[in-house]
Amino acid sequence: MDNISFQSRIRLTSMNTFNKEIHYGKKNYVNYPWTVKESVISDKAATTDIYDCTAAGFTDGSKVLMLHICPTEPRNNNLSKIEKFINEKIDPNNPYLQGFILGSKNFNPNTPNSPKVFDFFLNIMNKLDIPFSYFRAGDYANNIAYSTLKDEWVIGSELLNAVDKSVFKTPQKAIEKIFEESKISNFDELTW
């Protein structure tokens, strides 16, 4: 992985700004019911309303595979089938491959499998030795999008609709309020 030569930007914004800026067309959205079947492979992709679900992306800078997996959907119980799908769609030997994970809800009695789905994606990224950033749990819904043209992930946060970003001073401080746990890859940069 030493020969990775690009750095993705992760831009944090309000849900309102996200909805104004991100218009990728229906075929580039991972939509409900949020199973592996709705996954998107394209030069840009987005998904919305991530709360107790987990969304993940794998990109090499020229295309992205985006998944949004709902923990209450019975079709998502077979995680090995989802792993097989991922392995068929990406080249784990691609030196430019990077990952992104966002979602999960801890201690939610309505979705006890939520942390399990997030851990599943963590394990895949680690097993394939892919550098990745992640944003785990929290009390707000989020949207995400990725564009290869800008090499940019966009996180639209519900919290930033209610609280102006200037209150947090830095995107890192905002991330600490929005999510219970996060990690920014050395190959990513967090911005407003």
mmCIF file of C-alpha atoms in Angstrom:
data_model
loop_
_atom_site.group_PDB
_atom_site.id
_atom_site.type_symbol
_atom_site.label_atom_id
_atom_site.label_comp_id
_atom_site.label_asym_id
_atom_site.label_seq_id
_atom_site.Cartn_x
_atom_site.Cartn_y
_atom_site.Cartn_z
ATOM 1 C CA MET A 1 0.000 0.000 0.000
ATOM 2 C CA ASP A 2 3.028 2.309 0.061
ATOM 3 C CA ASN A 3 2.497 3.358 -3.539
ATOM 4 C CA ILE A 4 -0.906 5.025 -3.019
ATOM 5 C CA SER A 5 -0.494 8.483 -4.493
ATOM 6 C CA PHE A 6 -3.800 10.204 -3.869
ATOM 7 C CA GLN A 7 -5.606 11.488 -0.812
ATOM 8 C CA SER A 8 -9.394 11.478 -0.654
ATOM 9 C CA ARG A 9 -11.186 14.378 0.908
ATOM 10 C CA ILE A 10 -13.970 13.723 3.414
ATOM 11 C CA ARG A 11 -16.202 16.780 3.553
ATOM 12 C CA LEU A 12 -18.642 17.192 6.429
ATOM 13 C CA THR A 13 -21.766 19.232 5.758
ATOM 14 C CA SER A 14 -25.370 19.644 6.849
ATOM 15 C CA MET A 15 -28.064 17.356 5.488
ATOM 16 C CA ASN A 16 -29.677 20.405 3.835
ATOM 17 C CA THR A 17 -26.454 21.285 1.977
ATOM 18 C CA PHE A 18 -25.962 17.638 1.009
ATOM 19 C CA ASN A 19 -29.475 17.503 -0.476
ATOM 20 C CA LYS A 20 -28.862 20.718 -2.458
ATOM 21 C CA GLU A 21 -25.488 19.601 -3.837
ATOM 22 C CA ILE A 22 -25.786 15.862 -4.466
ATOM 23 C CA HIS A 23 -27.878 14.983 -7.526
ATOM 24 C CA TYR A 24 -26.386 11.829 -9.007
ATOM 25 C CA GLY A 25 -29.463 10.380 -10.674
ATOM 26 C CA LYS A 26 -31.524 7.433 -9.476
ATOM 27 C CA LYS A 27 -29.175 4.764 -10.874
ATOM 28 C CA ASN A 28 -26.332 6.060 -8.667
ATOM 29 C CA TYR A 29 -28.261 5.838 -5.369
ATOM 30 C CA VAL A 30 -28.241 2.850 -3.056
ATOM 31 C CA ASN A 31 -31.921 2.878 -2.118
ATOM 32 C CA TYR A 32 -34.320 1.051 0.195
ATOM 33 C CA PRO A 33 -34.627 -1.828 1.095
ATOM 34 C CA TRP A 34 -30.836 -1.531 1.494
ATOM 35 C CA THR A 35 -29.661 -4.991 0.590
ATOM 36 C CA VAL A 36 -26.643 -6.063 -1.466
ATOM 37 C CA LYS A 37 -28.944 -6.081 -4.519
ATOM 38 C CA GLU A 38 -29.266 -2.266 -4.401
ATOM 39 C CA SER A 39 -25.474 -1.715 -4.301
ATOM 40 C CA VAL A 40 -23.995 0.657 -6.872
ATOM 41 C CA ILE A 41 -20.762 0.500 -8.872
ATOM 42 C CA SER A 42 -20.137 3.759 -10.695
ATOM 43 C CA ASP A 43 -17.938 6.848 -10.897
ATOM 44 C CA LYS A 44 -20.247 8.409 -8.282
ATOM 45 C CA ALA A 45 -22.679 7.004 -5.751
ATOM 46 C CA ALA A 46 -24.770 8.092 -2.795
ATOM 47 C CA THR A 47 -27.061 6.735 -0.121
ATOM 48 C CA THR A 48 -29.275 8.402 2.456
ATOM 49 C CA ASP A 49 -30.902 7.908 5.842
ATOM 50 C CA ILE A 50 -28.082 5.941 7.467
ATOM 51 C CA TYR A 51 -28.977 5.516 11.121
ATOM 52 C CA ASP A 52 -28.784 1.940 12.394
ATOM 53 C CA CYS A 53 -27.714 0.638 8.974
ATOM 54 C CA THR A 54 -24.105 0.538 7.812
ATOM 55 C CA ALA A 55 -22.950 2.002 4.520
ATOM 56 C CA ALA A 56 -19.564 1.116 3.057
ATOM 57 C CA GLY A 57 -17.601 2.156 0.030
ATOM 58 C CA PHE A 58 -14.611 0.735 -1.804
ATOM 59 C CA THR A 59 -12.908 3.012 -4.317
ATOM 60 C CA ASP A 60 -9.780 3.019 -6.447
ATOM 61 C CA GLY A 61 -10.290 6.619 -7.547
ATOM 62 C CA SER A 62 -11.878 5.664 -10.875
ATOM 63 C CA LYS A 63 -15.010 3.907 -9.591
ATOM 64 C CA VAL A 64 -16.737 3.205 -6.308
ATOM 65 C CA LEU A 65 -18.647 0.199 -4.999
ATOM 66 C CA MET A 66 -21.159 1.501 -2.446
ATOM 67 C CA LEU A 67 -23.284 -0.711 -0.218
ATOM 68 C CA HIS A 68 -25.949 0.182 2.349
ATOM 69 C CA ILE A 69 -26.906 -2.773 4.528
ATOM 70 C CA CYS A 70 -29.963 -2.657 6.797
ATOM 71 C CA PRO A 71 -29.592 -4.790 9.962
ATOM 72 C CA THR A 72 -33.338 -5.603 10.158
ATOM 73 C CA GLU A 73 -33.645 -6.857 6.579
ATOM 74 C CA PRO A 74 -33.673 -10.713 6.642
ATOM 75 C CA ARG A 75 -31.913 -10.853 3.239
ATOM 76 C CA ASN A 76 -28.880 -9.271 4.937
ATOM 77 C CA ASN A 77 -28.460 -12.024 7.532
ATOM 78 C CA ASN A 78 -26.102 -14.012 5.300
ATOM 79 C CA LEU A 79 -22.961 -11.903 5.674
ATOM 80 C CA SER A 80 -20.823 -14.440 3.810
ATOM 81 C CA LYS A 81 -22.984 -13.834 0.722
ATOM 82 C CA ILE A 82 -22.325 -10.081 1.042
ATOM 83 C CA GLU A 83 -18.593 -10.747 1.422
ATOM 84 C CA LYS A 84 -18.623 -12.926 -1.693
ATOM 85 C CA PHE A 85 -20.378 -10.122 -3.602
ATOM 86 C CA ILE A 86 -17.720 -7.602 -2.513
ATOM 87 C CA ASN A 87 -14.883 -9.939 -3.460
ATOM 88 C CA GLU A 88 -16.414 -10.412 -6.917
ATOM 89 C CA LYS A 89 -16.749 -6.654 -7.507
ATOM 90 C CA ILE A 90 -13.398 -5.277 -6.295
ATOM 91 C CA ASP A 91 -9.766 -6.139 -6.924
ATOM 92 C CA PRO A 92 -8.198 -6.442 -3.469
ATOM 93 C CA ASN A 93 -4.734 -6.301 -5.080
ATOM 94 C CA ASN A 94 -5.371 -2.850 -6.564
ATOM 95 C CA PRO A 95 -2.814 -0.619 -4.789
ATOM 96 C CA TYR A 96 -5.158 2.383 -5.060
ATOM 97 C CA LEU A 97 -8.075 0.729 -3.260
ATOM 98 C CA GLN A 98 -9.388 2.600 -0.227
ATOM 99 C CA GLY A 99 -12.434 2.154 1.980
ATOM 100 C CA PHE A 100 -15.055 4.082 3.907
ATOM 101 C CA ILE A 101 -17.560 2.888 6.540
ATOM 102 C CA LEU A 102 -20.329 4.853 8.255
ATOM 103 C CA GLY A 103 -23.230 3.815 10.423
ATOM 104 C CA SER A 104 -24.380 1.465 13.152
ATOM 105 C CA LYS A 105 -26.327 2.122 16.301
ATOM 106 C CA ASN A 106 -25.116 0.684 19.590
ATOM 107 C CA PHE A 107 -27.486 -0.678 22.225
ATOM 108 C CA ASN A 108 -30.643 -0.251 20.155
ATOM 109 C CA PRO A 109 -33.149 -2.944 21.214
ATOM 110 C CA ASN A 110 -34.939 -2.628 17.852
ATOM 111 C CA THR A 111 -31.783 -3.402 15.862
ATOM 112 C CA PRO A 112 -29.482 -5.628 17.923
ATOM 113 C CA ASN A 113 -27.613 -6.739 14.752
ATOM 114 C CA SER A 114 -26.561 -3.192 13.906
ATOM 115 C CA PRO A 115 -23.062 -3.378 15.493
ATOM 116 C CA LYS A 116 -22.553 -6.820 13.926
ATOM 117 C CA VAL A 117 -23.017 -5.418 10.397
ATOM 118 C CA PHE A 118 -20.574 -2.568 11.083
ATOM 119 C CA ASP A 119 -18.018 -5.035 12.513
ATOM 120 C CA PHE A 120 -18.457 -7.167 9.390
ATOM 121 C CA PHE A 121 -17.267 -4.276 7.199
ATOM 122 C CA LEU A 122 -14.420 -3.452 9.602
ATOM 123 C CA ASN A 123 -13.248 -7.050 9.366
ATOM 124 C CA ILE A 124 -13.393 -7.046 5.552
ATOM 125 C CA MET A 125 -11.337 -3.850 5.300
ATOM 126 C CA ASN A 126 -8.769 -5.210 7.756
ATOM 127 C CA LYS A 127 -8.650 -8.658 6.136
ATOM 128 C CA LEU A 128 -8.054 -7.137 2.691
ATOM 129 C CA ASP A 129 -5.525 -4.671 4.145
ATOM 130 C CA ILE A 130 -7.376 -1.697 2.653
ATOM 131 C CA PRO A 131 -6.733 1.727 4.198
ATOM 132 C CA PHE A 132 -10.086 3.139 5.325
ATOM 133 C CA SER A 133 -11.835 5.784 7.372
ATOM 134 C CA TYR A 134 -14.811 4.995 9.544
ATOM 135 C CA PHE A 135 -17.548 6.773 11.486
ATOM 136 C CA ARG A 136 -19.442 4.647 13.992
ATOM 137 C CA ALA A 137 -22.695 5.069 15.887
ATOM 138 C CA GLY A 138 -24.311 8.243 17.088
ATOM 139 C CA ASP A 139 -27.735 9.766 17.534
ATOM 140 C CA TYR A 140 -28.249 11.303 14.094
ATOM 141 C CA ALA A 141 -29.117 10.163 10.591
ATOM 142 C CA ASN A 142 -26.482 10.757 7.919
ATOM 143 C CA ASN A 143 -26.171 10.667 4.137
ATOM 144 C CA ILE A 144 -23.002 9.864 2.202
ATOM 145 C CA ALA A 145 -21.833 10.368 -1.360
ATOM 146 C CA TYR A 146 -18.633 9.744 -3.265
ATOM 147 C CA SER A 147 -17.455 11.319 -6.514
ATOM 148 C CA THR A 148 -14.400 10.052 -8.394
ATOM 149 C CA LEU A 149 -14.246 13.358 -10.266
ATOM 150 C CA LYS A 150 -13.455 15.175 -7.006
ATOM 151 C CA ASP A 151 -12.116 12.110 -5.147
ATOM 152 C CA GLU A 152 -14.376 13.251 -2.339
ATOM 153 C CA TRP A 153 -16.627 11.645 0.218
ATOM 154 C CA VAL A 154 -19.423 13.902 1.481
ATOM 155 C CA ILE A 155 -21.144 13.245 4.808
ATOM 156 C CA GLY A 156 -24.444 15.052 5.253
ATOM 157 C CA SER A 157 -25.282 15.178 8.950
ATOM 158 C CA GLU A 158 -28.682 15.768 10.490
ATOM 159 C CA LEU A 159 -27.022 17.447 13.501
ATOM 160 C CA LEU A 160 -25.538 20.164 11.277
ATOM 161 C CA ASN A 161 -29.071 21.141 10.217
ATOM 162 C CA ALA A 162 -29.786 22.101 13.838
ATOM 163 C CA VAL A 163 -26.381 23.421 14.923
ATOM 164 C CA ASP A 164 -24.199 25.699 12.805
ATOM 165 C CA LYS A 165 -20.796 24.194 12.068
ATOM 166 C CA SER A 166 -19.069 27.284 13.506
ATOM 167 C CA VAL A 167 -20.082 26.061 16.983
ATOM 168 C CA PHE A 168 -17.658 23.154 16.563
ATOM 169 C CA LYS A 169 -14.796 25.256 15.145
ATOM 170 C CA THR A 170 -13.226 22.252 13.330
ATOM 171 C CA PRO A 171 -14.697 19.329 11.385
ATOM 172 C CA GLN A 172 -12.869 16.938 13.740
ATOM 173 C CA LYS A 173 -14.708 18.397 16.766
ATOM 174 C CA ALA A 174 -18.011 18.082 14.911
ATOM 175 C CA ILE A 175 -17.250 14.441 14.055
ATOM 176 C CA GLU A 176 -16.581 13.775 17.759
ATOM 177 C CA LYS A 177 -20.117 15.038 18.584
ATOM 178 C CA ILE A 178 -21.868 13.299 15.709
ATOM 179 C CA PHE A 179 -20.271 9.853 16.077
ATOM 180 C CA GLU A 180 -19.268 7.779 19.088
ATOM 181 C CA GLU A 181 -16.136 6.557 17.360
ATOM 182 C CA SER A 182 -14.231 7.556 14.236
ATOM 183 C CA LYS A 183 -10.888 7.121 12.544
ATOM 184 C CA ILE A 184 -9.508 9.026 9.578
ATOM 185 C CA SER A 185 -7.156 7.073 7.335
ATOM 186 C CA ASN A 186 -3.711 8.505 6.638
ATOM 187 C CA PHE A 187 -4.855 8.654 3.007
ATOM 188 C CA ASP A 188 -7.900 10.831 3.792
ATOM 189 C CA GLU A 189 -8.360 14.442 4.834
ATOM 190 C CA LEU A 190 -11.347 15.707 6.853
ATOM 191 C CA THR A 191 -12.678 19.149 5.838
ATOM 192 C CA TRP A 192 -15.774 21.334 5.913
#
